[in-house]
Coordinates of C-alpha atoms in Angstrom, one line a residue:
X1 CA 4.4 21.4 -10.3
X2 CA 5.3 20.9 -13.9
X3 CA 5.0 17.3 -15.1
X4 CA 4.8 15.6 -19.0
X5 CA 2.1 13.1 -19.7
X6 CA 3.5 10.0 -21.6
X7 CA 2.0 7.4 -22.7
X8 CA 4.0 4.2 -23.0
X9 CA 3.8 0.2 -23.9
X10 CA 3.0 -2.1 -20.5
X11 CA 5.6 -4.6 -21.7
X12 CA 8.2 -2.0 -22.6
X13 CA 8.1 0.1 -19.5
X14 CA 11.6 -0.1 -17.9
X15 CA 10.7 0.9 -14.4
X16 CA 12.8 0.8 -11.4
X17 CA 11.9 1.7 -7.8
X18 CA 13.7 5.6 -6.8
X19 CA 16.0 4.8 -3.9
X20 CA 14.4 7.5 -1.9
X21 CA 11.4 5.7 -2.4
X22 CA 12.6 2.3 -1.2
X23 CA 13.8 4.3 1.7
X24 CA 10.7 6.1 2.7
X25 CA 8.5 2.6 2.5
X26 CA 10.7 0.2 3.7
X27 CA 8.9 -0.3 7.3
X28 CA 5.6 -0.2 5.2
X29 CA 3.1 -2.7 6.5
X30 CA 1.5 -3.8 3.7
X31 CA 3.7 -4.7 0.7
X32 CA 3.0 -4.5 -3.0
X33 CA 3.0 -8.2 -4.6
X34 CA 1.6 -9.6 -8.4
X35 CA -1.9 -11.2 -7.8
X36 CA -2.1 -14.3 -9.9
X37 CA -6.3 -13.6 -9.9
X38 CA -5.7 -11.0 -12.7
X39 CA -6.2 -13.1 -15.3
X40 CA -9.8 -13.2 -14.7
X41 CA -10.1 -9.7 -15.7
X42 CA -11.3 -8.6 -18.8
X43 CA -8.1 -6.5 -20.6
X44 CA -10.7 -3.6 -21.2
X45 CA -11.1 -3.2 -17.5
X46 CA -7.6 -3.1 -16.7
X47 CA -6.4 -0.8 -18.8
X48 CA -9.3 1.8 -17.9
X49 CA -7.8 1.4 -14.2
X50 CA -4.4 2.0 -15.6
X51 CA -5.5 5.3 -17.5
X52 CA -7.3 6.3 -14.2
X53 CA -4.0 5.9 -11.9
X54 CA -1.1 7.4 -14.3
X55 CA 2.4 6.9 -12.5
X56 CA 4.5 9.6 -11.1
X57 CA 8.2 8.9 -12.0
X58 CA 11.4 10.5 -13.0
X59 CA 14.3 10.0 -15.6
X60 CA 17.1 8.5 -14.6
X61 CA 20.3 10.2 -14.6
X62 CA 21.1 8.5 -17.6
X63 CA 17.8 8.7 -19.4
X64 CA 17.5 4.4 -19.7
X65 CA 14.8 4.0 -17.4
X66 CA 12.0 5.6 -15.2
X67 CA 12.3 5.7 -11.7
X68 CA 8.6 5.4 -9.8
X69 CA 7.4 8.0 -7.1
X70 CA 5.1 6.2 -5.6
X71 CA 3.6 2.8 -4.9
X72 CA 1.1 1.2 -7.0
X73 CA -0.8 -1.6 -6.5
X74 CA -2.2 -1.2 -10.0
X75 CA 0.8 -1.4 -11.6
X76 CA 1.9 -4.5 -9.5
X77 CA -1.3 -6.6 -9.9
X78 CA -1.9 -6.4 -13.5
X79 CA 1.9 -7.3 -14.2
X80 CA 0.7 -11.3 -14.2
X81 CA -1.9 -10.3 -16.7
X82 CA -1.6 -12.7 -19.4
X83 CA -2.8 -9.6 -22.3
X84 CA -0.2 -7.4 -20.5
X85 CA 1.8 -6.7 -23.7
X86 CA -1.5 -4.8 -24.7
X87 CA -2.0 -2.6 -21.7
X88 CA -0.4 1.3 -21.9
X89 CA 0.7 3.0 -19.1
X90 CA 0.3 6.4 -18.5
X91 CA 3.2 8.4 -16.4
X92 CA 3.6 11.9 -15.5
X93 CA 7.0 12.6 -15.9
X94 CA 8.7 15.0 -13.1
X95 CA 11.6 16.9 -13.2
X96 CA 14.5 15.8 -10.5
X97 CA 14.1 18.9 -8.9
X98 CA 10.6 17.7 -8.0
X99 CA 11.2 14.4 -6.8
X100 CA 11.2 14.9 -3.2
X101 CA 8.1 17.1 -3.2
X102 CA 6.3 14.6 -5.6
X103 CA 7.6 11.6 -2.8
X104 CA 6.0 13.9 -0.1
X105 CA 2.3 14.1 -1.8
X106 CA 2.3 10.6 -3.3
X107 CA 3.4 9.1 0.5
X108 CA 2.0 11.2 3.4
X109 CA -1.0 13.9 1.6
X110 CA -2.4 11.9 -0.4
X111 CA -2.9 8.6 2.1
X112 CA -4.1 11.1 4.8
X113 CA -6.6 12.9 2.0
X114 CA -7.7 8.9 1.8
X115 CA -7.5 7.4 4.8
X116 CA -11.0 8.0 5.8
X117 CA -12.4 6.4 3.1
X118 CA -11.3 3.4 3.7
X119 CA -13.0 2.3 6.7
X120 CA -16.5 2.3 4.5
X121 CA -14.8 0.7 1.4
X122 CA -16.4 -3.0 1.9
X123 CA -19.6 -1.6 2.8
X124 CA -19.3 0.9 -0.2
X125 CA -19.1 -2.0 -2.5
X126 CA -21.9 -4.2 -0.8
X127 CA -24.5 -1.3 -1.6
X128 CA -22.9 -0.2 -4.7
X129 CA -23.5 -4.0 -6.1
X130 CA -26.9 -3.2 -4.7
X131 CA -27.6 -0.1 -7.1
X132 CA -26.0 -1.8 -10.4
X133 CA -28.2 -4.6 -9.5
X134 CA -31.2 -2.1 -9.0
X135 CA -30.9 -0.9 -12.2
X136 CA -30.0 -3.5 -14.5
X137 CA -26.3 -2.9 -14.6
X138 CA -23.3 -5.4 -15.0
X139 CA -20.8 -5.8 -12.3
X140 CA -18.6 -8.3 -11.3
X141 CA -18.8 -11.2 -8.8
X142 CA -18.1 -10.9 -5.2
X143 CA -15.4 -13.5 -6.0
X144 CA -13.2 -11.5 -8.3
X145 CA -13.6 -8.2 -6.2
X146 CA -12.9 -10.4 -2.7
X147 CA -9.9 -11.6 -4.9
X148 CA -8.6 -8.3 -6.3
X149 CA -8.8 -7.1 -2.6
X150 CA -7.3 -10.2 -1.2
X151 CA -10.3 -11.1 1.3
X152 CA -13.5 -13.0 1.6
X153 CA -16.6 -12.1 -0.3
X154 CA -18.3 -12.6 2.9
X155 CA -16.8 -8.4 4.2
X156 CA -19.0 -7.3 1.4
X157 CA -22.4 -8.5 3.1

């Protein structure tokens, strides 16, 4: 599938939701919100999370905005960023013709590809904290990753 790579402002992104996508996700369980902890971030970190998650999207029919293809919780969380209007956002730009395949990977392959990763995610972290500790390495607090996952540091024991 043919896509562009742009690279774009945080703060002059004009992003709406596709309607298909709205469609697709609205009996989602688990909705996308701003987390006000993202200030504690250092800017460097979120903008190396940004360049590792680009955003699949699609012109508008009248070229004013992009339209997003799938969710991201990147993208929501590190809009309260108080630095934002440093942050770039990386998209992949698809062609209309693409939108529905695109919706298809981004909602159902690639959350099956993932899904059973996630049950070892906290204890994933725990040990991974372990090894940076191990060897000398800095990593963040249990607080801020119990914050940016929106649960107690206490599932990462």
């Amino acid at each position: 599938m043919r896509y562009k790579q742009k690279s774009i402002p945080f703060d002059n992104a004009k992003l709406q939701v596709h309607p298909l996508l709205v469609t697709l996700t609205k009996n989602d369980v688990t909705q996308l919100k701003v987390n006000q902890c993202i200030g504690e971030l250092p800017i460097e970190v979120i903008q190396t999370l940004l360049d590792l998650n680009p955003l699949p999207v699609a012109l508008s029919t009248d070229d004013d905005c992009y339209l997003t293809l799938a969710p991201s919780g990147i993208l929501e969380r590190f809009k309260a960023h108080p630095l934002s209007k440093k942050l770039s956002l990386k998209l992949y730009v698809y062609p209309t013709d693409a939108i529905e395949h695109v919706l298809s990977v981004t909602l159902l392959y690639n959350y099956a590809v993932t899904l059973y990763l996630k049950n070892g995610f906290s204890t994933n972290i725990q040990r991974r904290l372990s090894c940076f500790k191990e060897h000398g390495i800095h990593a963040p607090k249990k607080t801020i990753l119990a914050n940016l996952a929106n649960t107690s540091p206490s599932i990462f024991r």
